[in-house]
Coordinates of C-alpha atoms in Angstrom, one line a residue:
M1 CA -116.9 -33.8 -45.2
P2 CA -117.2 -30.0 -45.6
L3 CA -115.2 -27.9 -43.2
A4 CA -118.4 -26.0 -42.5
L5 CA -119.5 -28.9 -40.3
L6 CA -116.8 -27.7 -37.9
A7 CA -118.6 -24.4 -37.4
L8 CA -121.9 -26.3 -36.6
A9 CA -120.0 -28.5 -34.2
V10 CA -118.5 -25.5 -32.4
G11 CA -122.0 -24.1 -31.9
A12 CA -123.2 -27.5 -30.7
F13 CA -120.3 -27.6 -28.2
G14 CA -121.3 -24.3 -26.7
I15 CA -125.0 -25.3 -26.5
G16 CA -124.1 -28.7 -24.9
T17 CA -121.9 -27.0 -22.4
T18 CA -124.4 -24.4 -21.2
E19 CA -127.2 -27.0 -21.1
F20 CA -125.5 -29.4 -18.7
V21 CA -123.1 -27.2 -16.7
M22 CA -125.8 -25.8 -14.5
M23 CA -126.3 -29.2 -12.9
G24 CA -122.7 -29.0 -11.5
L25 CA -123.0 -25.4 -10.5
L26 CA -126.3 -25.6 -8.6
P27 CA -124.6 -25.5 -5.1
D28 CA -122.5 -22.4 -6.0
V29 CA -125.4 -20.6 -7.6
A30 CA -127.7 -21.4 -4.6
D31 CA -125.1 -20.1 -2.1
D32 CA -124.4 -16.9 -4.1
L33 CA -128.1 -16.0 -4.6
G34 CA -129.2 -17.2 -1.1
I35 CA -131.7 -19.8 -2.4
S36 CA -132.1 -23.5 -1.8
I37 CA -130.7 -26.1 -4.1
P38 CA -134.2 -27.4 -5.1
T39 CA -135.1 -23.8 -6.0
A40 CA -131.9 -23.4 -8.0
G41 CA -132.9 -26.5 -9.8
H42 CA -135.7 -24.5 -11.5
L43 CA -132.8 -22.9 -13.5
V44 CA -132.4 -26.3 -15.3
S45 CA -136.2 -26.4 -16.0
A46 CA -136.2 -22.8 -17.3
Y47 CA -133.6 -23.7 -19.9
A48 CA -135.5 -26.9 -21.0
L49 CA -138.7 -24.8 -21.2
G50 CA -136.9 -22.4 -23.5
V51 CA -135.8 -25.2 -25.7
V52 CA -139.3 -26.7 -26.0
I53 CA -140.9 -23.3 -26.8
G54 CA -138.2 -21.8 -28.9
A55 CA -137.5 -24.8 -31.2
P56 CA -140.8 -24.7 -33.2
L57 CA -141.5 -21.0 -32.8
L58 CA -138.1 -19.7 -34.0
A59 CA -137.9 -22.3 -36.8
A60 CA -141.4 -21.2 -37.9
A61 CA -140.6 -17.5 -37.7
T62 CA -137.5 -17.8 -39.8
T63 CA -138.8 -20.1 -42.6
R64 CA -138.1 -17.5 -45.4
M65 CA -134.7 -16.4 -44.2
S66 CA -131.4 -17.8 -45.4
R67 CA -130.5 -20.7 -43.2
R68 CA -127.0 -19.4 -42.8
A69 CA -128.3 -16.1 -41.5
V70 CA -130.7 -18.0 -39.2
L71 CA -127.8 -20.0 -37.7
I72 CA -125.8 -16.8 -37.0
A73 CA -128.8 -15.0 -35.5
L74 CA -129.6 -18.0 -33.3
M75 CA -126.1 -18.1 -32.0
A76 CA -126.2 -14.4 -31.3
L77 CA -129.3 -14.9 -29.2
F78 CA -127.4 -17.7 -27.4
V79 CA -124.5 -15.3 -26.6
V80 CA -127.0 -12.7 -25.3
G81 CA -128.7 -15.2 -23.0
N82 CA -125.5 -16.5 -21.5
A83 CA -124.0 -13.0 -21.1
F84 CA -127.2 -12.0 -19.3
S85 CA -126.8 -15.1 -17.1
A86 CA -123.4 -13.9 -16.1
V87 CA -124.6 -10.5 -14.9
A88 CA -128.1 -11.5 -13.6
P89 CA -128.5 -9.8 -10.2
G90 CA -131.0 -12.3 -8.7
E91 CA -133.0 -15.5 -9.0
I92 CA -135.8 -14.1 -11.3
S93 CA -133.5 -12.4 -13.7
L94 CA -131.3 -15.6 -13.9
L95 CA -134.4 -17.7 -14.6
A96 CA -135.2 -15.3 -17.4
A97 CA -131.7 -15.5 -18.7
R98 CA -131.6 -19.3 -18.7
F99 CA -135.0 -19.3 -20.5
V100 CA -133.5 -17.0 -23.2
S101 CA -130.4 -19.2 -23.5
G102 CA -132.6 -22.2 -24.2
L103 CA -134.7 -20.5 -26.9
P104 CA -132.1 -21.0 -29.8
H105 CA -131.1 -24.5 -28.8
G106 CA -133.6 -26.6 -30.7
A107 CA -133.8 -24.3 -33.7
F108 CA -130.0 -24.3 -34.1
F109 CA -129.8 -28.1 -34.1
G110 CA -132.9 -28.3 -36.4
V111 CA -131.7 -25.8 -39.0
G112 CA -128.1 -27.0 -38.6
A113 CA -129.1 -30.5 -39.5
V114 CA -130.8 -29.2 -42.7
V115 CA -127.7 -27.2 -43.6
A116 CA -125.4 -30.2 -42.8
T117 CA -127.3 -32.7 -45.0
G118 CA -127.6 -30.1 -47.8
M119 CA -123.8 -29.9 -48.1
V120 CA -123.1 -33.6 -48.6
A121 CA -124.0 -36.4 -50.9
P122 CA -127.1 -38.4 -50.1
E123 CA -125.1 -41.4 -48.9
R124 CA -123.4 -39.2 -46.3
K125 CA -126.3 -37.4 -44.8
A126 CA -126.5 -39.3 -41.5
R127 CA -122.7 -38.9 -41.0
S128 CA -123.0 -35.1 -41.5
V129 CA -125.6 -34.9 -38.8
S130 CA -123.5 -37.0 -36.5
L131 CA -120.5 -34.7 -37.0
M132 CA -122.6 -31.7 -36.0
F133 CA -123.9 -33.6 -32.9
L134 CA -120.3 -34.4 -32.1
G135 CA -119.9 -31.0 -30.5
L136 CA -122.8 -31.9 -28.2
T137 CA -121.3 -35.2 -27.0
V138 CA -117.8 -33.9 -26.7
A139 CA -119.2 -31.1 -24.5
N140 CA -120.0 -33.8 -21.9
I141 CA -116.4 -35.0 -22.0
V142 CA -114.5 -31.7 -22.1
G143 CA -116.8 -28.7 -22.0
V144 CA -118.9 -29.4 -18.9
P145 CA -116.1 -30.6 -16.6
A146 CA -113.9 -27.6 -17.7
A147 CA -116.8 -25.1 -17.3
T148 CA -117.7 -26.6 -13.9
A149 CA -114.1 -26.3 -12.7
M150 CA -114.0 -22.7 -13.9
G151 CA -117.1 -21.9 -12.0
Q152 CA -115.8 -23.5 -8.8
Q153 CA -112.5 -21.6 -9.0
L154 CA -113.6 -18.2 -10.5
G155 CA -117.2 -18.1 -9.6
W156 CA -120.2 -19.4 -11.6
R157 CA -120.6 -16.1 -13.4
A158 CA -117.2 -16.6 -15.1
T159 CA -118.6 -19.9 -16.5
F160 CA -121.3 -18.2 -18.5
L161 CA -118.9 -15.5 -19.7
G162 CA -116.7 -18.3 -21.0
V163 CA -119.7 -20.0 -22.7
S164 CA -120.6 -16.6 -24.3
A165 CA -117.0 -16.5 -25.7
I166 CA -117.6 -20.0 -27.3
G167 CA -120.8 -18.6 -28.9
V168 CA -118.8 -15.6 -30.4
A169 CA -116.3 -18.1 -31.8
A170 CA -119.2 -20.1 -33.3
I171 CA -120.6 -17.0 -34.9
A172 CA -117.2 -16.3 -36.5
A173 CA -116.9 -19.9 -37.7
L174 CA -120.4 -19.9 -39.2
A175 CA -119.8 -16.6 -41.0
L176 CA -116.4 -17.8 -42.4
L177 CA -117.1 -21.5 -43.2
V178 CA -120.8 -21.9 -44.1
P179 CA -121.1 -20.9 -47.8
R180 CA -123.8 -18.4 -48.6
D181 CA -125.2 -20.6 -51.5
S182 CA -125.3 -23.8 -49.4
A183 CA -128.4 -22.6 -47.5
P184 CA -130.9 -20.8 -49.7
A185 CA -134.1 -19.5 -48.3
P186 CA -136.9 -22.1 -48.4
T187 CA -139.8 -21.5 -50.7
T188 CA -142.6 -23.3 -48.9
G189 CA -143.2 -20.6 -46.3
L190 CA -144.8 -21.0 -42.9
R191 CA -148.1 -22.4 -44.1
G192 CA -146.3 -25.0 -46.2
E193 CA -144.1 -26.1 -43.3
L194 CA -147.0 -26.4 -40.9
A195 CA -149.0 -28.4 -43.5
A196 CA -146.1 -30.8 -43.9
L197 CA -146.3 -31.6 -40.2
R198 CA -149.9 -32.9 -40.4
S199 CA -148.6 -36.3 -41.2
L200 CA -148.8 -39.5 -39.1
P201 CA -145.3 -40.7 -40.0
V202 CA -143.8 -37.4 -38.8
W203 CA -145.6 -37.7 -35.4
L204 CA -144.6 -41.4 -35.1
A205 CA -140.9 -40.4 -35.7
L206 CA -141.3 -37.7 -33.0
G207 CA -142.9 -40.2 -30.7
T208 CA -140.0 -42.6 -31.2
T209 CA -137.6 -39.8 -30.1
V210 CA -139.7 -39.1 -26.9
A211 CA -139.9 -42.7 -25.9
G212 CA -136.3 -43.7 -26.9
F213 CA -134.5 -40.8 -25.2
G214 CA -137.0 -40.8 -22.4
A215 CA -135.6 -44.3 -21.7
L216 CA -132.1 -42.7 -21.5
F217 CA -133.1 -39.9 -19.1
A218 CA -135.2 -42.2 -16.9
A219 CA -131.9 -43.9 -15.9
Y220 CA -129.3 -41.1 -16.5
S221 CA -131.1 -38.6 -14.2
Y222 CA -130.5 -40.9 -11.3
I223 CA -127.1 -42.3 -12.3
T224 CA -125.3 -40.7 -9.3
P225 CA -127.3 -42.6 -6.6
M226 CA -126.9 -45.8 -8.6
L227 CA -123.2 -45.4 -8.8
T228 CA -122.8 -44.5 -5.1
D229 CA -125.5 -46.6 -3.4
A230 CA -125.5 -49.7 -5.6
A231 CA -122.0 -49.8 -7.1
G232 CA -120.2 -48.4 -4.1
F233 CA -118.3 -45.5 -5.7
A234 CA -117.4 -42.4 -3.8
E235 CA -119.1 -39.2 -4.7
T236 CA -115.8 -37.8 -5.8
S237 CA -115.6 -40.4 -8.6
V238 CA -118.9 -39.6 -10.2
T239 CA -117.6 -36.8 -12.4
L240 CA -115.0 -39.1 -14.0
L241 CA -117.7 -41.8 -14.5
L242 CA -120.0 -39.3 -16.2
A243 CA -117.1 -38.5 -18.5
L244 CA -117.3 -42.2 -19.5
F245 CA -120.9 -41.6 -20.5
G246 CA -119.7 -38.8 -22.7
V247 CA -117.1 -41.1 -24.3
G248 CA -119.7 -43.7 -25.0
A249 CA -122.1 -41.1 -26.4
T250 CA -119.5 -39.8 -28.7
A251 CA -118.6 -43.3 -30.0
G252 CA -122.3 -44.1 -30.4
N253 CA -123.0 -40.9 -32.2
L254 CA -120.2 -41.5 -34.8
L255 CA -121.1 -45.1 -35.1
G256 CA -124.8 -44.4 -35.6
G257 CA -124.1 -41.8 -38.3
R258 CA -122.0 -44.2 -40.3
L259 CA -124.4 -47.1 -39.9
A260 CA -127.5 -45.1 -40.7
D261 CA -126.1 -44.1 -44.1
H262 CA -126.3 -47.8 -45.0
S263 CA -129.5 -48.6 -43.2
L264 CA -131.4 -45.9 -41.4
R265 CA -134.2 -47.9 -40.0
G266 CA -132.0 -50.9 -39.2
T267 CA -129.7 -48.7 -37.2
L268 CA -132.6 -47.2 -35.3
F269 CA -134.1 -50.6 -34.5
G270 CA -130.6 -51.9 -33.5
G271 CA -129.9 -48.9 -31.3
L272 CA -133.3 -49.1 -29.5
A273 CA -132.9 -52.9 -29.0
S274 CA -129.4 -52.4 -27.5
L275 CA -130.8 -49.7 -25.2
V276 CA -133.4 -52.2 -23.9
V277 CA -130.7 -54.8 -23.2
V278 CA -128.3 -52.3 -21.5
L279 CA -131.0 -50.8 -19.2
A280 CA -132.5 -54.2 -18.4
L281 CA -129.1 -55.4 -17.3
F282 CA -128.4 -52.3 -15.2
P283 CA -129.4 -53.9 -11.8
L284 CA -126.9 -56.7 -12.4
L285 CA -124.1 -54.4 -13.8
M286 CA -124.4 -52.1 -10.9
R287 CA -123.3 -54.8 -8.4
T288 CA -119.5 -54.2 -9.0
P289 CA -117.5 -51.1 -9.7
V290 CA -116.0 -52.4 -12.9
T291 CA -119.2 -53.5 -14.6
A292 CA -120.9 -50.3 -13.4
A293 CA -118.3 -48.2 -15.1
V294 CA -118.7 -50.2 -18.3
S295 CA -122.5 -49.9 -18.1
V296 CA -122.3 -46.1 -18.0
A297 CA -120.3 -46.0 -21.2
L298 CA -122.6 -48.6 -22.8
L299 CA -125.6 -46.5 -21.9
G300 CA -124.2 -43.4 -23.7
M301 CA -123.3 -45.5 -26.7
A302 CA -126.6 -47.3 -27.0
A303 CA -128.7 -44.1 -26.6
F304 CA -126.7 -41.9 -29.1
V305 CA -126.5 -44.5 -31.8
T306 CA -130.1 -43.5 -32.4
G307 CA -129.5 -39.7 -32.5
S308 CA -128.6 -39.2 -36.1
P309 CA -131.1 -41.8 -37.5
L310 CA -134.0 -40.2 -35.6
Q311 CA -133.0 -36.7 -36.7
L312 CA -132.7 -37.7 -40.3
M313 CA -136.0 -39.8 -40.2
V314 CA -138.0 -36.8 -39.0
M315 CA -136.5 -34.6 -41.7
E316 CA -137.3 -37.2 -44.4
K317 CA -140.9 -37.7 -43.2
A318 CA -141.5 -33.9 -43.5
A319 CA -139.4 -33.3 -46.6
A320 CA -141.4 -30.1 -47.3
A321 CA -140.7 -28.7 -43.8
P322 CA -137.3 -30.0 -42.8
S323 CA -136.3 -27.0 -40.6
L324 CA -139.5 -27.0 -38.6
A325 CA -139.7 -30.8 -38.3
S326 CA -136.0 -31.0 -37.4
S327 CA -136.4 -28.4 -34.7
A328 CA -139.5 -30.1 -33.4
N329 CA -137.4 -33.2 -32.9
Q330 CA -135.1 -31.2 -30.6
A331 CA -138.2 -30.2 -28.6
A332 CA -139.2 -33.8 -28.4
F333 CA -135.7 -34.6 -27.1
N334 CA -136.2 -32.2 -24.2
L335 CA -139.7 -33.5 -23.5
A336 CA -138.0 -36.9 -23.2
N337 CA -135.5 -35.4 -20.8
A338 CA -138.3 -34.1 -18.5
G339 CA -140.7 -37.0 -19.0
G340 CA -138.0 -39.7 -18.5
A341 CA -136.7 -38.1 -15.3
W342 CA -140.3 -37.9 -14.0
I343 CA -141.0 -41.6 -14.8
G344 CA -137.6 -42.7 -13.3
G345 CA -138.5 -40.7 -10.2
L346 CA -141.8 -42.4 -9.8
A347 CA -140.1 -45.8 -9.8
L348 CA -137.7 -44.6 -7.2
A349 CA -140.4 -43.0 -5.0
A350 CA -142.4 -46.2 -5.2
G351 CA -139.6 -48.0 -3.3
F352 CA -138.6 -50.4 -6.1
G353 CA -134.9 -49.8 -5.4
V354 CA -132.1 -47.5 -6.4
T355 CA -131.7 -49.2 -9.9
S356 CA -135.4 -49.2 -10.6
P357 CA -135.2 -46.0 -12.8
A358 CA -133.1 -48.1 -15.3
T359 CA -135.8 -50.8 -15.4
A360 CA -138.4 -48.1 -16.1
G361 CA -136.1 -46.8 -18.8
A362 CA -136.0 -50.3 -20.3
A363 CA -139.8 -50.3 -20.5
L364 CA -139.7 -46.9 -22.3
A365 CA -137.1 -48.2 -24.7
V366 CA -139.5 -51.1 -25.5
L367 CA -142.2 -48.5 -26.1
G368 CA -139.8 -46.7 -28.5
L369 CA -139.3 -50.0 -30.4
A370 CA -143.1 -50.4 -30.6
V371 CA -143.6 -46.9 -32.0
A372 CA -140.7 -47.3 -34.5
G373 CA -142.3 -50.6 -35.5
T374 CA -145.6 -48.9 -36.0
A375 CA -144.0 -46.3 -38.2
W376 CA -142.4 -49.0 -40.3
T377 CA -145.8 -50.8 -40.7
V378 CA -147.4 -47.5 -41.7
D379 CA -144.8 -46.9 -44.4
R380 CA -145.2 -50.4 -45.8
R381 CA -149.0 -50.0 -46.0
R382 CA -148.6 -46.7 -47.8
V383 CA -146.3 -48.3 -50.4
T384 CA -148.9 -51.1 -50.8
T385 CA -151.7 -48.6 -51.2
A386 CA -149.7 -46.6 -53.7
A387 CA -149.3 -49.8 -55.8
L388 CA -153.0 -50.6 -55.9
P389 CA -154.8 -50.2 -59.3
G390 CA -156.6 -46.9 -59.6
R391 CA -154.2 -45.2 -57.1
E392 CA -151.4 -44.4 -59.5
R393 CA -152.9 -41.0 -60.5
V394 CA -153.0 -39.8 -56.9
V395 CA -149.7 -41.1 -55.5
A396 CA -147.6 -42.3 -58.4
G397 CA -145.1 -39.4 -58.0
H398 CA -144.5 -40.4 -54.4
V399 CA -144.1 -44.1 -54.8
P400 CA -140.3 -44.2 -55.4
E401 CA -139.7 -42.1 -52.3
A402 CA -142.0 -44.2 -50.2
V403 CA -140.3 -47.4 -51.4
E404 CA -136.9 -46.0 -50.6
T405 CA -138.1 -45.0 -47.1
V406 CA -139.3 -48.6 -46.4
R407 CA -136.1 -50.1 -47.8
R408 CA -133.9 -48.0 -45.6

């Protein structure tokens, strides 16, 4: 694997750290700014809003730029947003800073995935994407706990200065390690990229991301009350248990990348099916501390097995618009974050019990399987249609690609 993937992983590490660290710093930020914790929670939403808006817009605005230059520019915007967060004088300015920090998130992963797959042989594409995502999962094990501890000891502003320093290191790594000729400027332009998105398979792939990762966040958003109220853990143990989630996510990410290079669709179906099983068993697994700890790790593993396959599938379905489609998948991931948390909260508010968000998540994972199955059926029908007499003139040039897509 090219050393340039390390530069992408460093950027992903910084992005993963700043995305999740705010959740641990909410009490400190609220106290310092004189606002309530629920009000401080809007800072999490502001970041997610930045991701959803910035992912397609920035990817579309930079279609004719060298992807290497785009990655460096996006990381520079990331540094500016986090540095602004560190010096923001009040709530409104901090909300704006968090929004700016989220803008480059989706486009960085989207363009980064295109660069990563372009530097390796076809049989290693999924693994290259998983190695970039490795920075994101490792951030949950190392970056977020370390940044949270820094904020608690030195003040929350020091945390964002530290994250800015990670961004500067990522810029240096990208400039040094990503070859200039590995990421030429695309030739399709904005109109071509937008046209490539008008495809049912692309939207089915994005829908699978929303449903599949919505299943994860329906449960994970309420993992703390499950661990304390159902499994009986003390609140002081939750941080360590969340690190187990990061370990599981890292293992699942690497496993998914390796398996997807052999069977992309098989890995996706297997990952979603395992997510259904894990979430359905959560009410039972949360009855004892040992099984609860195991379930947290299994949740991370089952969910992130699907990460690389979903990213690669979206890129393959929009081959003429890989950067925009890949970035749109990151926006879909954050929509899953918000939507999954909302659905899990509905189950909890309805009085179905503290583990009911996991059951709701299992239902969303089943929906993800259904959408993925629909996508597979659409692909098969397209291959059959392409083979019909009289259709060769229209679609003959695309038949081999379609057949390969269904086979995978």
